[in-house]
Protein backbone atom coordinates (compact mmCIF):
# COMPACT_ATOMS: atom_id res chain seq x y z
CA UNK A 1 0.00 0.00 0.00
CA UNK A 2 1.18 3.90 -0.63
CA UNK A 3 2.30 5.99 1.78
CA UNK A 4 1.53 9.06 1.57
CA UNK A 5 3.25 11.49 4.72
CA UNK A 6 2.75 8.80 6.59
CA UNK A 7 -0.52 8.02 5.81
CA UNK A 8 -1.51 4.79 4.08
CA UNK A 9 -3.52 5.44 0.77
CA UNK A 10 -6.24 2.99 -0.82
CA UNK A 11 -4.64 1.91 -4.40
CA UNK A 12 -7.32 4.21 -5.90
CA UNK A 13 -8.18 7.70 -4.73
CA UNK A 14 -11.15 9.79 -5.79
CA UNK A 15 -11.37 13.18 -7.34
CA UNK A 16 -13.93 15.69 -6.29
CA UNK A 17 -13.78 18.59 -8.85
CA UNK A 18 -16.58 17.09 -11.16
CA UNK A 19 -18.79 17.20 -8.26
CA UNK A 20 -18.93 21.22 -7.90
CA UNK A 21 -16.95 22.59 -10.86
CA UNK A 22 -19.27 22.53 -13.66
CA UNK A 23 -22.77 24.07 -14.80
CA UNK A 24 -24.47 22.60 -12.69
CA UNK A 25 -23.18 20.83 -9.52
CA UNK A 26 -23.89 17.90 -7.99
CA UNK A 27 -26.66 18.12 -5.01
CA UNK A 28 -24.78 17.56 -1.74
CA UNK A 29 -27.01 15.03 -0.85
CA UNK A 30 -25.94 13.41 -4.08
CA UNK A 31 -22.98 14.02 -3.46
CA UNK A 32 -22.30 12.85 -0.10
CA UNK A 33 -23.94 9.61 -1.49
CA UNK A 34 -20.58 9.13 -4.09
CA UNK A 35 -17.91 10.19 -1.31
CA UNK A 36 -19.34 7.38 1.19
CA UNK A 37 -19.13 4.97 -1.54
CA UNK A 38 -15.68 5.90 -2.18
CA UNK A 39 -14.72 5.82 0.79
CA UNK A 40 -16.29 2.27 1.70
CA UNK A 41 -14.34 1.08 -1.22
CA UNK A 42 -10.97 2.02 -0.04
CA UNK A 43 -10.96 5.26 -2.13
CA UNK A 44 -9.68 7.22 0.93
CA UNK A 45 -6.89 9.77 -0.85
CA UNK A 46 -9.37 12.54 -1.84
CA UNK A 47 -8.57 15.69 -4.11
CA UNK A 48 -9.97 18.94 -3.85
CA UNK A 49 -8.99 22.41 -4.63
CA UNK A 50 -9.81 25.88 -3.39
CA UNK A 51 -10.79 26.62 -6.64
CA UNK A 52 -13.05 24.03 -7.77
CA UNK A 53 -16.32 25.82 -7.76
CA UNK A 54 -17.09 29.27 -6.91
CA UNK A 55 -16.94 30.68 -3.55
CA UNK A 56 -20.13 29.77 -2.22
CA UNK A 57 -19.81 26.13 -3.68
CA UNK A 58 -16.67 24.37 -4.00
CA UNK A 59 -14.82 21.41 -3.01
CA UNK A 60 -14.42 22.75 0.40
CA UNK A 61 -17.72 24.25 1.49
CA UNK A 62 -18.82 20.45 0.15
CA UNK A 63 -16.05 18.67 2.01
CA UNK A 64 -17.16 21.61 5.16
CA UNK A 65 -20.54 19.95 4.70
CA UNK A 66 -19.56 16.65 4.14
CA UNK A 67 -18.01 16.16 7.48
CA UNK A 68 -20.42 18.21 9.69
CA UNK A 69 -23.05 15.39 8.41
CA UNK A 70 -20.16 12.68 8.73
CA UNK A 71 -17.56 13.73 11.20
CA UNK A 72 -16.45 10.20 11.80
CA UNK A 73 -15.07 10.44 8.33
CA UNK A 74 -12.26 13.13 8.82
CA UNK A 75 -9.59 10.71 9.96
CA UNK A 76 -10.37 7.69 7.48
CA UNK A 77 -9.70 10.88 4.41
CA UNK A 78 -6.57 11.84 3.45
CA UNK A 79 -7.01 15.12 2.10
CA UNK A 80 -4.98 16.71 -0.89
CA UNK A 81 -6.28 20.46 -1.67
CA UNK A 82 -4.89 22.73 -4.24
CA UNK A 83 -4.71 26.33 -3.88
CA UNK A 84 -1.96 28.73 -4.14
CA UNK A 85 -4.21 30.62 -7.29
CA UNK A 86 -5.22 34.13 -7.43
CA UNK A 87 -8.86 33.34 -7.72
CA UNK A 88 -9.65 36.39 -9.84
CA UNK A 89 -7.55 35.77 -12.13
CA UNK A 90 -6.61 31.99 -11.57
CA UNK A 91 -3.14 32.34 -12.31
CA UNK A 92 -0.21 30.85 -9.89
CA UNK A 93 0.69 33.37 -7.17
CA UNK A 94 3.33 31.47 -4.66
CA UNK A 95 4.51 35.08 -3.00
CA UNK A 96 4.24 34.30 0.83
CA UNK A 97 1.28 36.52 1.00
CA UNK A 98 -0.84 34.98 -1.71
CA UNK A 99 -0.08 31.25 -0.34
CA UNK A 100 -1.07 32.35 3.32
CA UNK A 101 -4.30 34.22 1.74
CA UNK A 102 -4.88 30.94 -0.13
CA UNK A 103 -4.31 28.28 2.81
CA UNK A 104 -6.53 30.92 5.14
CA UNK A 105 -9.73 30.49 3.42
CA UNK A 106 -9.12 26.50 2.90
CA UNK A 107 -8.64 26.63 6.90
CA UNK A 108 -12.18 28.82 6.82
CA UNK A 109 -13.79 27.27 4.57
CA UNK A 110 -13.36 23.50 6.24
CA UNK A 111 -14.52 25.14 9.37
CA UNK A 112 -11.99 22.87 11.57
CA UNK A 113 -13.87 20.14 10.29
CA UNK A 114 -11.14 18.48 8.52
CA UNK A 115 -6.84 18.87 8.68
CA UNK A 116 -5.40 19.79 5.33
CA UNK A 117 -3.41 16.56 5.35
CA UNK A 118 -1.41 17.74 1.87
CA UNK A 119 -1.50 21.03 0.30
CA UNK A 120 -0.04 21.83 -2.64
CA UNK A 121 0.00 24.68 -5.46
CA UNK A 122 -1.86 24.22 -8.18
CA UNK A 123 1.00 25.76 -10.48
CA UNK A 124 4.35 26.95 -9.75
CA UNK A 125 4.55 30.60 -9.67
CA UNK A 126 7.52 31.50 -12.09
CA UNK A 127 7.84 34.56 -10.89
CA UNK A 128 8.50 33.42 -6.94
CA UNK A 129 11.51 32.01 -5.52
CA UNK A 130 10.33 28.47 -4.95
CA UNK A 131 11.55 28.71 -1.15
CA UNK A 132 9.46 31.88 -0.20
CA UNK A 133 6.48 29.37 -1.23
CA UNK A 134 7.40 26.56 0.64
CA UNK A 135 8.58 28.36 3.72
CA UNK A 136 4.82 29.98 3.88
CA UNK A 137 3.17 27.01 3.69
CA UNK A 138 5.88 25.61 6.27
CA UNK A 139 4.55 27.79 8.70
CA UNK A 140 1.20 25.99 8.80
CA UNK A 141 2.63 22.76 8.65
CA UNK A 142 4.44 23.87 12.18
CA UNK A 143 1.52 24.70 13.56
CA UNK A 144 -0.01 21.57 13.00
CA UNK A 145 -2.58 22.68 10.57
CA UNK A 146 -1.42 21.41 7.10
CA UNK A 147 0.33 18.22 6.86
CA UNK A 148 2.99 18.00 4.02
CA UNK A 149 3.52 19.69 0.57
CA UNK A 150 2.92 18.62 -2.28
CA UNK A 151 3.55 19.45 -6.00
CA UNK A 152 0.80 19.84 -9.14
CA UNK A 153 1.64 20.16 -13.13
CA UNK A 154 5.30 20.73 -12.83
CA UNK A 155 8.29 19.60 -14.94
CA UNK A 156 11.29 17.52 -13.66
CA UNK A 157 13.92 20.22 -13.11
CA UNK A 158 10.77 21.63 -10.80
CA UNK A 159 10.85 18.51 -9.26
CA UNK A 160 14.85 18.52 -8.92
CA UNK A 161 14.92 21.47 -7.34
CA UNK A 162 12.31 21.56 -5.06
CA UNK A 163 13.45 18.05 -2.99
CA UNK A 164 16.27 20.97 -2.15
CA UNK A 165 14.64 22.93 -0.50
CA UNK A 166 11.16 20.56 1.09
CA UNK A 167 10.19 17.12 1.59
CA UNK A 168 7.86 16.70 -1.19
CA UNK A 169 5.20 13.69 -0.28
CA UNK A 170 3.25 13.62 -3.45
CA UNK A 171 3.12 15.08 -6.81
CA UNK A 172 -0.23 15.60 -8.43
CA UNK A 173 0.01 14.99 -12.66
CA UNK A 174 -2.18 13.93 -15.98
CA UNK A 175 -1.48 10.83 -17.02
CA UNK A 176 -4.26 8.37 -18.42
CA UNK A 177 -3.45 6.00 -21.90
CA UNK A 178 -4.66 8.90 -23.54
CA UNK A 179 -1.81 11.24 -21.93
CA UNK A 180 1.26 9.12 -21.75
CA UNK A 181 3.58 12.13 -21.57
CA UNK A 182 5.13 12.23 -17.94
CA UNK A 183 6.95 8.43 -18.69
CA UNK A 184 8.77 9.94 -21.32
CA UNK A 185 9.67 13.50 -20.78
CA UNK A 186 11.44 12.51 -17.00
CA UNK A 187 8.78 13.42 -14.01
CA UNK A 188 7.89 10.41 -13.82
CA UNK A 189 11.50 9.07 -13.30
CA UNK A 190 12.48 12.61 -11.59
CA UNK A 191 9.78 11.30 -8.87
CA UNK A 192 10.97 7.83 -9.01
CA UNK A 193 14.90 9.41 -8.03
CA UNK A 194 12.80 10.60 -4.81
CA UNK A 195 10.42 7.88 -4.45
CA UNK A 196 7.73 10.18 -4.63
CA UNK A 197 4.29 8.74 -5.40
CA UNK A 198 2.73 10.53 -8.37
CA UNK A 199 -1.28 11.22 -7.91
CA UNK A 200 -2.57 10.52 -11.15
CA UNK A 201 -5.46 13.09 -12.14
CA UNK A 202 -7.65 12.55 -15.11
CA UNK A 203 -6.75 8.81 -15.17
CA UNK A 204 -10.20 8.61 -18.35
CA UNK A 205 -9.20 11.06 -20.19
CA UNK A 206 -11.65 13.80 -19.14
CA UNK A 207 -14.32 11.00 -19.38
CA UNK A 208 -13.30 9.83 -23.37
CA UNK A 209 -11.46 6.41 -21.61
CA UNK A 210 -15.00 5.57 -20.40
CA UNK A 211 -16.32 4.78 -23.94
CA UNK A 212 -19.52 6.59 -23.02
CA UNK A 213 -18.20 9.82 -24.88
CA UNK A 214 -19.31 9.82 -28.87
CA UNK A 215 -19.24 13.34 -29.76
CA UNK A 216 -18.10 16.96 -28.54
CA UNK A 217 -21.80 16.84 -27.60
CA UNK A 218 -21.37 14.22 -24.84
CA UNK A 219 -18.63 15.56 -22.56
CA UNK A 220 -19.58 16.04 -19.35
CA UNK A 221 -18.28 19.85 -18.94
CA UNK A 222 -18.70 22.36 -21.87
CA UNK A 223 -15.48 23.71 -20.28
CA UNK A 224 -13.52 20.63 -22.48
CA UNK A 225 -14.70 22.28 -25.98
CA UNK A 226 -12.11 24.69 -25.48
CA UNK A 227 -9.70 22.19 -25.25
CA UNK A 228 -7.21 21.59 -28.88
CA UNK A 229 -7.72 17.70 -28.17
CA UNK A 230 -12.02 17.81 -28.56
CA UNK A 231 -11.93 19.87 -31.50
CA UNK A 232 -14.02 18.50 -34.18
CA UNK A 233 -11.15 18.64 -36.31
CA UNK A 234 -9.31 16.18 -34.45
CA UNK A 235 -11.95 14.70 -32.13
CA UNK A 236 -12.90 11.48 -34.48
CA UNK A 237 -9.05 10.55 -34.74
CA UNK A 238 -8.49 10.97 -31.00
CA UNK A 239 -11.88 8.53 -30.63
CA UNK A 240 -9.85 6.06 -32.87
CA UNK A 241 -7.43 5.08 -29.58
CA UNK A 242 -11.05 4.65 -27.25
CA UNK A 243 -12.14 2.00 -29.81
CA UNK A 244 -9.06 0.40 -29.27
CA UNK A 245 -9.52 0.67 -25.11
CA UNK A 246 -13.11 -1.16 -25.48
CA UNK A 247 -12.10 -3.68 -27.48
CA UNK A 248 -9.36 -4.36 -24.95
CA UNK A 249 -11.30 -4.17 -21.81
CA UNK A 250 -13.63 -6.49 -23.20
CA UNK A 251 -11.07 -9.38 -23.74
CA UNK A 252 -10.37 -8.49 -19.38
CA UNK A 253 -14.02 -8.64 -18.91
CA UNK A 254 -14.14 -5.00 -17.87
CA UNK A 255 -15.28 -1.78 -18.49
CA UNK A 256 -13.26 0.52 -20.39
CA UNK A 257 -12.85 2.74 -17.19
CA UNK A 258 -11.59 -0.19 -15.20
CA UNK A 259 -8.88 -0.88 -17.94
CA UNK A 260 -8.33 2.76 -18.19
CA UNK A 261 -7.66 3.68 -14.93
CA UNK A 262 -6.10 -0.38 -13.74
CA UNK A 263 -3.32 0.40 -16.44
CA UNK A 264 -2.26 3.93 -14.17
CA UNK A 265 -1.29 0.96 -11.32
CA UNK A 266 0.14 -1.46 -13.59
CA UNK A 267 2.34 0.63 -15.19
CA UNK A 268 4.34 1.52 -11.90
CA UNK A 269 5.90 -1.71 -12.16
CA UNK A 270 7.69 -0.63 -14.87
CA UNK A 271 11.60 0.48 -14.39
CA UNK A 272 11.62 4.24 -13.49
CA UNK A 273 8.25 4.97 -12.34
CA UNK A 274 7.29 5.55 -8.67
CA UNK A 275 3.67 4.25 -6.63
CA UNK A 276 0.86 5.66 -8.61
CA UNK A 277 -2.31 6.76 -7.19
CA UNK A 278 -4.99 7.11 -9.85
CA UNK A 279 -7.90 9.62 -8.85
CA UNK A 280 -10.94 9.29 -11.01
CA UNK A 281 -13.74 11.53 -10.49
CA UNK A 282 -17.61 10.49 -10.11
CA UNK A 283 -20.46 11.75 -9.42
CA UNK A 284 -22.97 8.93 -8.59
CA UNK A 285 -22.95 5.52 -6.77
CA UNK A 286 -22.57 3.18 -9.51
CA UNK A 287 -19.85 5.24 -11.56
CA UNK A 288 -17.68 5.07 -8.21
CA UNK A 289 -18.62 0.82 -7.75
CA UNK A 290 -16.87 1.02 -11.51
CA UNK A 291 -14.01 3.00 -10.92
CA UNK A 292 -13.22 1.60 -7.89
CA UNK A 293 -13.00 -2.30 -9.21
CA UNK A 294 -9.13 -3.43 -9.42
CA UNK A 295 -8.38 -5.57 -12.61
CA UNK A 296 -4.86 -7.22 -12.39
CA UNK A 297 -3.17 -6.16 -15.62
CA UNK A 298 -0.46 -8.49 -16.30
CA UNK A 299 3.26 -7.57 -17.77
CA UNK A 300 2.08 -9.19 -21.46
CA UNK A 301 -0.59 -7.43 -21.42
CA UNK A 302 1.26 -4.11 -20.33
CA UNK A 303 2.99 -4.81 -23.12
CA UNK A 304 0.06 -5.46 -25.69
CA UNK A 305 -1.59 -2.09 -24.74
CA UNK A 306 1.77 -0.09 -25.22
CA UNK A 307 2.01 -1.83 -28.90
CA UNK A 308 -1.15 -0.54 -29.54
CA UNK A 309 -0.65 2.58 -27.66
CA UNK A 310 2.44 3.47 -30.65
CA UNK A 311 0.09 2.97 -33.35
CA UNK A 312 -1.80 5.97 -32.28
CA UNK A 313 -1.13 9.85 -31.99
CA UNK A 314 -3.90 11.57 -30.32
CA UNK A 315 -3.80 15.21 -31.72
CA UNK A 316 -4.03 18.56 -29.37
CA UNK A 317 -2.66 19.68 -26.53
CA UNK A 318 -4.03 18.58 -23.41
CA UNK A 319 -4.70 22.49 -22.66
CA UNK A 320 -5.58 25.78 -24.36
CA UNK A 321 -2.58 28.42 -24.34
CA UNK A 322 -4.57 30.31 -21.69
CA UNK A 323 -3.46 27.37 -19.21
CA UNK A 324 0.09 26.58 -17.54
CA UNK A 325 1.42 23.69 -17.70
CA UNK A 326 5.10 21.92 -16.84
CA UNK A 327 5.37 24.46 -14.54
């Protein structure tokens, strides 16, 4: 089992932004339905973000009211929460005021309900000295009211340089079979050097990996059709590499979700990648029952997926220009 500052982590986490960042968010009561069931399937490393929903509805005022109703909950969570955003403008601000403004309101917005067990900043502020950032949110982890620090969408020499200056527990990153990109371009190995377990956000592809998704018309946040990779353009070829998922999770006997999110484990077996973590989101009962299934993936077939993994280019960025990434 993962470790995660000391805390052991189910093999599969769970991923709350779907459940308040969209059009229209899930009803608590909904909601609170989907966390138990995560939670009484060993999904107990949970992600959140200070920005995942507006102010009067986010992951935290959810999580706030999640643990009021269920306060013998707090200590079977592990909770990652990213902040460390100007949430005007959502860009990185790491400056020792804007991470103790952003930590603040987590603290107020949990209400004491729940310990930040791992905070971490959404992007690296490349305008901040890295160690201003870290000794800010240092200061709460002194005081007992943040427990580690973690890192989000950064790029090995990030990595390299941060282990420096802070213990780094956990670093937050896309990968899914339809993002493949952090096993080749060195974080993954830069967190392997470190032993650092990577959390694995987006493990489905922003819901394509579950085979449900058809058309631009069926993804579940109008948010992605700003996104290069959904384009019409492109979106049919990029649906080319889901056929190939189905037909694959149907000679395991599983869903395409289960394979999807199965081959995130498997593939930390491989030489120069660290304990993975993958954290699907869901927003009902039975979606979190199927994400939470584990299918053992063999090496063969680790190696039959990759095969057909090089046969396929999926075209688009993962982001629009207006977002950072490998920070």
């Amino acid at each position: 089992m993962t470790v995660i500052n000391g805390q052991e982590i189910g093999p599969i986490g769970y991923g709350l932004m779907g459940l308040t960042w969209r059009p229209e968010p899930t009803p608590y009561e909904k909601a609170f339905e989907a966390m138990r069931e995560a939670l009484a399937n060993g999904m107990n490393f949970w992600n959140a973000a200070e920005f995942y929903g507006p102010p009067e509805n986010n992951s935290l005022t959810l999580l706030e009211a999640y643990f009021a109703k269920y306060p013998e909950d707090a200590d079977k969570v592990v909770l990652n929460v990213k902040g460390g955003l100007d949430l005007k403008t959502l860009h990185a601000d790491g400056t020792r005021a804007g991470i103790r403004r952003s930590i603040d309101n987590c603290i107020r917005l949990l209400k004491g309900r729940k310990k930040i067990d791992v905070f971490e900043c959404a992007r690296r502020d490349q305008n901040v000295d890295m160690s201003e950032t870290f000794a800010a949110i240092q200061e709460y982890i002194d005081q007992g009211l943040v427990g580690g620090i973690g890192l989000s969408e950064v790029r090995p020499d990030t990595i390299h340089a941060a282990v420096k200056i802070t213990k780094v527990v956990c670093v937050e990153l896309e990968l899914s079979l339809w993002t493949t990109d952090i096993l080749a371009n060195g974080v993954a190995a830069a967190c392997a050097q470190y032993s650092i377990p990577i959390v694995a956000f987006s493990p489905l592809g922003s819901g394509m990996l579950t085979g449900k998704i058809k058309s631009p018309a069926d993804l579940p946040n109008p948010m992605l059709l700003t996104y290069p990779r959904f384009q019409p353009s492109v979106f049919h070829i990029n649906l080319e590499l889901v056929k190939q998922v189905e037909a694959l999770a149907a000679t395991k006997g599983c869903t395409p979700a289960q394979l999807a999110i199965n081959w995130t484990r498997a593939i930390a077996r491989r030489a120069g990648v660290p304990s993975i973590i993958p954290i699907p989101g869901a927003t009902t009962v039975d979606r979190v029952k199927e994400n939470a299934r584990l299918v053992d993936i063999t090496d063969a077939e680790l190696d039959e997926i990759e095969q057909t993994l090089s046969k396929f280019e999926i075209k688009g960025e993962r982001y629009p220009d207006y977002i950072a990434t490998n920070t």
